[in-house]
Every structure is written in C-alpha cells, then in structure tokens.
C-alpha cells in the first residue's frame, strides 16, 4: 500500500511508504513559509513518535526546513 512510489530507496518512510518530504513537498502551494515549516515539524514529530527518527534528527530536519527557500515569497 505504498502511497509514495517516487520516494528514494533507503529513505525513512512511514507506514504509507511516504517520507517527510512527500508529506510536505517544497514545490507545493503553501500559504507561506511558516505553513511549510509547520507541516515539516508536525510530520517529523509523527516520525519521532513512531520511532522512525529520533529527536535530534527531527530538530535538524525542522531547522533545515526553516532555513530553506520553500514557500518564501
């Protein structure tokens, strides 16, 4: 039941086969940069709670999303 067939092999994926970037794609129609970062933070927290990543990894992922140019207008 892989819902994200284009996810790179070897990446951390959830039960639906999707990575954080699949749930929160940079190229989406975000209202603003904050909405994108909130999505990454929320999905990353779900990955922590299911044991896919740890808190340090989550913090690094969220920091990278905040520093990205995704949804910056």
CSV table of N, CA, C and O in Angstrom, one decimal:
chain,number,residue,atom,x,y,z
A,1,UNK,N,0.8,-1.2,0.0
A,1,UNK,CA,0.0,0.0,0.0
A,1,UNK,C,0.9,1.2,0.0
A,1,UNK,O,0.6,2.2,0.7
A,2,UNK,N,1.9,1.2,-0.8
A,2,UNK,CA,2.8,2.4,-0.9
A,2,UNK,C,2.2,3.5,-1.6
A,2,UNK,O,1.9,3.4,-2.8
A,3,UNK,N,1.9,4.6,-0.9
A,3,UNK,CA,1.2,5.8,-1.5
A,3,UNK,C,2.2,6.8,-2.1
A,3,UNK,O,1.8,7.7,-2.7
A,4,UNK,N,3.5,6.5,-1.9
A,4,UNK,CA,4.5,7.5,-2.4
A,4,UNK,C,5.6,6.7,-3.2
A,4,UNK,O,6.7,6.5,-2.7
A,5,UNK,N,5.3,6.2,-4.3
A,5,UNK,CA,6.2,5.4,-5.1
A,5,UNK,C,7.5,6.0,-5.5
A,5,UNK,O,8.5,5.4,-5.8
A,6,UNK,N,7.5,7.3,-5.6
A,6,UNK,CA,8.7,8.1,-6.0
A,6,UNK,C,9.7,8.3,-4.9
A,6,UNK,O,10.8,8.9,-5.2
A,7,UNK,N,9.4,7.9,-3.7
A,7,UNK,CA,10.3,8.1,-2.6
A,7,UNK,C,11.6,7.4,-2.9
A,7,UNK,O,11.6,6.2,-3.3
A,8,UNK,N,12.8,8.0,-2.6
A,8,UNK,CA,14.1,7.5,-2.8
A,8,UNK,C,14.3,6.2,-2.0
A,8,UNK,O,13.8,6.1,-0.8
A,9,UNK,N,14.9,5.2,-2.6
A,9,UNK,CA,15.2,4.0,-1.9
A,9,UNK,C,16.1,4.2,-0.7
A,9,UNK,O,17.0,5.0,-0.7
A,10,UNK,N,15.8,3.5,0.4
A,10,UNK,CA,16.6,3.7,1.6
A,10,UNK,C,16.3,4.8,2.5
A,10,UNK,O,16.8,4.9,3.6
A,11,UNK,N,15.3,5.6,2.1
A,11,UNK,CA,14.9,6.7,3.0
A,11,UNK,C,14.0,6.3,4.1
A,11,UNK,O,13.4,5.2,4.0
A,12,UNK,N,13.8,7.1,5.1
A,12,UNK,CA,12.9,6.8,6.2
A,12,UNK,C,11.5,7.1,5.7
A,12,UNK,O,11.2,8.2,5.3
A,13,UNK,N,10.6,6.1,5.8
A,13,UNK,CA,9.2,6.3,5.3
A,13,UNK,C,8.3,5.8,6.4
A,13,UNK,O,8.6,4.9,7.2
A,14,UNK,N,7.1,6.3,6.4
A,14,UNK,CA,6.1,5.9,7.4
A,14,UNK,C,5.3,4.6,6.8
A,14,UNK,O,5.7,4.1,5.8
A,15,UNK,N,4.3,4.2,7.5
A,15,UNK,CA,3.5,3.0,7.1
A,15,UNK,C,2.9,3.1,5.7
A,15,UNK,O,2.7,2.1,5.1
A,16,UNK,N,2.7,4.3,5.3
A,16,UNK,CA,2.1,4.5,3.9
A,16,UNK,C,3.2,4.5,2.8
A,16,UNK,O,2.9,4.7,1.7
A,17,UNK,N,4.5,4.4,3.2
A,17,UNK,CA,5.6,4.4,2.3
A,17,UNK,C,6.0,5.8,1.9
A,17,UNK,O,6.7,6.0,0.9
A,18,UNK,N,5.6,6.8,2.7
A,18,UNK,CA,6.0,8.2,2.4
A,18,UNK,C,7.0,8.8,3.4
A,18,UNK,O,7.0,8.5,4.6
A,19,UNK,N,7.9,9.6,2.8
A,19,UNK,CA,8.9,10.3,3.6
A,19,UNK,C,8.3,11.7,4.0
A,19,UNK,O,7.3,12.1,3.5
A,20,UNK,N,9.0,12.3,4.9
A,20,UNK,CA,8.6,13.7,5.3
A,20,UNK,C,8.4,14.6,4.1
A,20,UNK,O,7.4,15.3,4.0
A,21,UNK,N,9.4,14.5,3.2
A,21,UNK,CA,9.3,15.4,2.0
A,21,UNK,C,8.1,15.1,1.1
A,21,UNK,O,7.6,15.9,0.4
A,22,UNK,N,7.6,13.8,1.2
A,22,UNK,CA,6.4,13.5,0.4
A,22,UNK,C,5.2,14.1,1.1
A,22,UNK,O,4.3,14.6,0.4
A,23,UNK,N,5.1,14.2,2.4
A,23,UNK,CA,4.0,14.8,3.1
A,23,UNK,C,4.1,16.3,3.0
A,23,UNK,O,3.0,17.0,3.0
A,24,UNK,N,5.3,16.9,2.9
A,24,UNK,CA,5.4,18.3,2.9
A,24,UNK,C,6.4,18.7,1.8
A,24,UNK,O,7.5,19.2,2.0
A,25,UNK,N,5.9,18.6,0.6
A,25,UNK,CA,6.8,18.9,-0.6
A,25,UNK,C,7.1,20.4,-0.7
A,25,UNK,O,6.2,21.2,-0.6
A,26,UNK,N,8.3,20.7,-1.0
A,26,UNK,CA,8.7,22.1,-1.1
A,26,UNK,C,7.9,22.8,-2.3
A,26,UNK,O,7.5,23.9,-2.2
A,27,UNK,N,7.7,22.0,-3.3
A,27,UNK,CA,7.0,22.6,-4.5
A,27,UNK,C,5.5,22.7,-4.4
A,27,UNK,O,4.8,22.8,-5.4
A,28,UNK,N,5.0,22.6,-3.3
A,28,UNK,CA,3.5,22.7,-3.1
A,28,UNK,C,3.0,24.1,-3.0
A,28,UNK,O,3.8,25.1,-2.9
A,29,UNK,N,1.7,24.3,-3.0
A,29,UNK,CA,1.1,25.6,-2.9
A,29,UNK,C,0.9,26.0,-1.4
A,29,UNK,O,-0.2,26.0,-0.9
A,30,UNK,N,2.0,26.3,-0.7
A,30,UNK,CA,1.9,26.7,0.7
A,30,UNK,C,1.4,28.1,0.8
A,30,UNK,O,1.8,29.0,0.0
A,31,UNK,N,0.7,28.4,1.8
A,31,UNK,CA,0.2,29.8,2.1
A,31,UNK,C,1.4,30.7,2.3
A,31,UNK,O,1.4,31.8,1.9
A,32,UNK,N,2.4,30.2,3.1
A,32,UNK,CA,3.6,30.9,3.3
A,32,UNK,C,4.7,30.0,3.9
A,32,UNK,O,4.4,28.8,4.0
A,33,UNK,N,5.8,30.5,4.1
A,33,UNK,CA,7.0,29.7,4.6
A,33,UNK,C,6.7,29.0,5.9
A,33,UNK,O,7.0,27.9,6.2
A,34,UNK,N,6.0,29.7,6.8
A,34,UNK,CA,5.6,29.2,8.1
A,34,UNK,C,4.7,28.0,8.0
A,34,UNK,O,4.9,27.0,8.8
A,35,UNK,N,3.8,28.0,7.0
A,35,UNK,CA,2.9,26.8,6.9
A,35,UNK,C,3.8,25.6,6.4
A,35,UNK,O,3.5,24.5,6.9
A,36,UNK,N,4.7,25.8,5.6
A,36,UNK,CA,5.6,24.7,5.2
A,36,UNK,C,6.4,24.2,6.4
A,36,UNK,O,6.4,23.0,6.6
A,37,UNK,N,7.0,25.0,7.2
A,37,UNK,CA,7.8,24.6,8.3
A,37,UNK,C,6.9,23.9,9.3
A,37,UNK,O,7.3,22.9,9.9
A,38,UNK,N,5.7,24.4,9.6
A,38,UNK,CA,4.8,23.7,10.5
A,38,UNK,C,4.4,22.3,10.0
A,38,UNK,O,4.3,21.4,10.8
A,39,UNK,N,4.3,22.1,8.7
A,39,UNK,CA,4.0,20.8,8.2
A,39,UNK,C,5.2,19.9,8.5
A,39,UNK,O,5.0,18.8,9.0
A,40,UNK,N,6.4,20.4,8.2
A,40,UNK,CA,7.6,19.6,8.4
A,40,UNK,C,7.7,19.2,9.9
A,40,UNK,O,8.0,18.1,10.3
A,41,UNK,N,7.5,20.2,10.8
A,41,UNK,CA,7.5,19.9,12.2
A,41,UNK,C,6.5,18.9,12.7
A,41,UNK,O,6.8,18.0,13.4
A,42,UNK,N,5.3,19.0,12.2
A,42,UNK,CA,4.2,18.1,12.6
A,42,UNK,C,4.5,16.7,12.1
A,42,UNK,O,4.4,15.7,12.9
A,43,UNK,N,4.9,16.5,10.8
A,43,UNK,CA,5.2,15.2,10.3
A,43,UNK,C,6.4,14.6,10.9
A,43,UNK,O,6.5,13.4,11.2
A,44,UNK,N,7.4,15.4,11.1
A,44,UNK,CA,8.6,15.0,11.8
A,44,UNK,C,8.3,14.4,13.2
A,44,UNK,O,8.9,13.4,13.6
A,45,UNK,N,7.5,15.1,13.9
A,45,UNK,CA,7.1,14.7,15.3
A,45,UNK,C,6.4,13.3,15.2
A,45,UNK,O,6.6,12.4,16.0
A,46,UNK,N,5.6,13.1,14.1
A,46,UNK,CA,4.9,11.8,13.9
A,46,UNK,C,6.0,10.7,13.7
A,46,UNK,O,5.8,9.6,14.2
A,47,UNK,N,7.0,11.1,12.9
A,47,UNK,CA,8.1,10.1,12.7
A,47,UNK,C,8.8,9.8,14.0
A,47,UNK,O,9.3,8.7,14.2
A,48,UNK,N,9.0,10.8,14.9
A,48,UNK,CA,9.6,10.5,16.2
A,48,UNK,C,8.8,9.6,17.0
A,48,UNK,O,9.2,8.6,17.6
A,49,UNK,N,7.5,9.9,17.0
A,49,UNK,CA,6.6,9.1,17.9
A,49,UNK,C,6.5,7.7,17.4
A,49,UNK,O,6.2,6.8,18.2
A,50,UNK,N,6.7,7.4,16.2
A,50,UNK,CA,6.7,6.0,15.7
A,50,UNK,C,8.0,5.4,15.6
A,50,UNK,O,8.2,4.2,15.2
A,51,UNK,N,9.1,6.1,16.1
A,51,UNK,CA,10.4,5.5,16.2
A,51,UNK,C,11.2,5.5,14.9
A,51,UNK,O,12.3,4.9,14.8
A,52,UNK,N,10.7,6.2,13.9
A,52,UNK,CA,11.5,6.3,12.6
A,52,UNK,C,12.7,7.1,12.6
A,52,UNK,O,13.7,6.9,12.0
A,53,UNK,N,12.6,8.2,13.4
A,53,UNK,CA,13.7,9.1,13.6
A,53,UNK,C,13.8,9.5,15.1
A,53,UNK,O,12.8,9.3,15.8
A,54,UNK,N,14.9,10.1,15.5
A,54,UNK,CA,15.0,10.5,16.9
A,54,UNK,C,14.8,12.0,17.0
A,54,UNK,O,14.7,12.7,16.0
A,55,UNK,N,14.8,12.5,18.2
A,55,UNK,CA,14.5,14.0,18.4
A,55,UNK,C,15.6,14.8,17.8
A,55,UNK,O,15.3,15.9,17.3
A,56,UNK,N,16.9,14.4,17.9
A,56,UNK,CA,18.0,15.2,17.3
A,56,UNK,C,17.8,15.2,15.8
A,56,UNK,O,18.0,16.3,15.2
A,57,UNK,N,17.4,14.1,15.2
A,57,UNK,CA,17.2,14.1,13.7
A,57,UNK,C,16.0,15.0,13.4
A,57,UNK,O,16.1,15.8,12.4
A,58,UNK,N,14.9,15.0,14.2
A,58,UNK,CA,13.8,15.8,13.9
A,58,UNK,C,14.2,17.3,14.0
A,58,UNK,O,13.8,18.1,13.1
A,59,UNK,N,14.9,17.7,15.0
A,59,UNK,CA,15.4,19.1,15.2
A,59,UNK,C,16.2,19.5,14.0
A,59,UNK,O,16.0,20.7,13.5
A,60,UNK,N,17.0,18.7,13.5
A,60,UNK,CA,17.8,19.0,12.3
A,60,UNK,C,17.0,19.2,11.1
A,60,UNK,O,17.2,20.1,10.2
A,61,UNK,N,16.0,18.3,10.9
A,61,UNK,CA,15.1,18.4,9.7
A,61,UNK,C,14.2,19.7,9.8
A,61,UNK,O,14.1,20.4,8.8
A,62,UNK,N,13.7,20.0,11.0
A,62,UNK,CA,12.9,21.2,11.1
A,62,UNK,C,13.8,22.4,10.9
A,62,UNK,O,13.4,23.4,10.2
A,63,UNK,N,15.0,22.4,11.4
A,63,UNK,CA,15.9,23.6,11.2
A,63,UNK,C,16.2,23.8,9.7
A,63,UNK,O,16.3,24.9,9.3
A,64,UNK,N,16.5,22.7,9.0
A,64,UNK,CA,16.7,22.7,7.6
A,64,UNK,C,15.5,23.3,6.8
A,64,UNK,O,15.7,24.1,5.9
A,65,UNK,N,14.3,22.9,7.2
A,65,UNK,CA,13.1,23.4,6.6
A,65,UNK,C,13.0,24.9,6.8
A,65,UNK,O,12.6,25.7,5.9
A,66,UNK,N,13.3,25.3,8.0
A,66,UNK,CA,13.2,26.8,8.3
A,66,UNK,C,14.2,27.6,7.6
A,66,UNK,O,13.9,28.7,7.2
A,67,UNK,N,15.4,27.0,7.3
A,67,UNK,CA,16.4,27.7,6.5
A,67,UNK,C,16.2,27.6,5.0
A,67,UNK,O,16.9,28.2,4.2
A,68,UNK,N,15.3,26.8,4.6
A,68,UNK,CA,15.1,26.6,3.1
A,68,UNK,C,14.3,27.7,2.5
A,68,UNK,O,13.8,28.6,3.2
A,69,UNK,N,14.3,27.7,1.2
A,69,UNK,CA,13.6,28.7,0.4
A,69,UNK,C,12.2,28.3,0.0
A,69,UNK,O,11.5,28.9,-0.7
A,70,UNK,N,11.7,27.1,0.6
A,70,UNK,CA,10.4,26.6,0.3
A,70,UNK,C,9.3,27.6,0.8
A,70,UNK,O,9.3,28.1,1.9
A,71,UNK,N,8.4,28.0,-0.1
A,71,UNK,CA,7.3,28.8,0.1
A,71,UNK,C,7.7,30.2,0.6
A,71,UNK,O,6.9,30.9,1.2
A,72,UNK,N,8.9,30.6,0.3
A,72,UNK,CA,9.3,32.0,0.6
A,72,UNK,C,8.9,32.9,-0.6
A,72,UNK,O,9.2,32.6,-1.7
A,73,UNK,N,8.2,33.9,-0.2
A,73,UNK,CA,7.7,34.8,-1.3
A,73,UNK,C,8.1,36.2,-1.1
A,73,UNK,O,8.4,36.7,-0.1
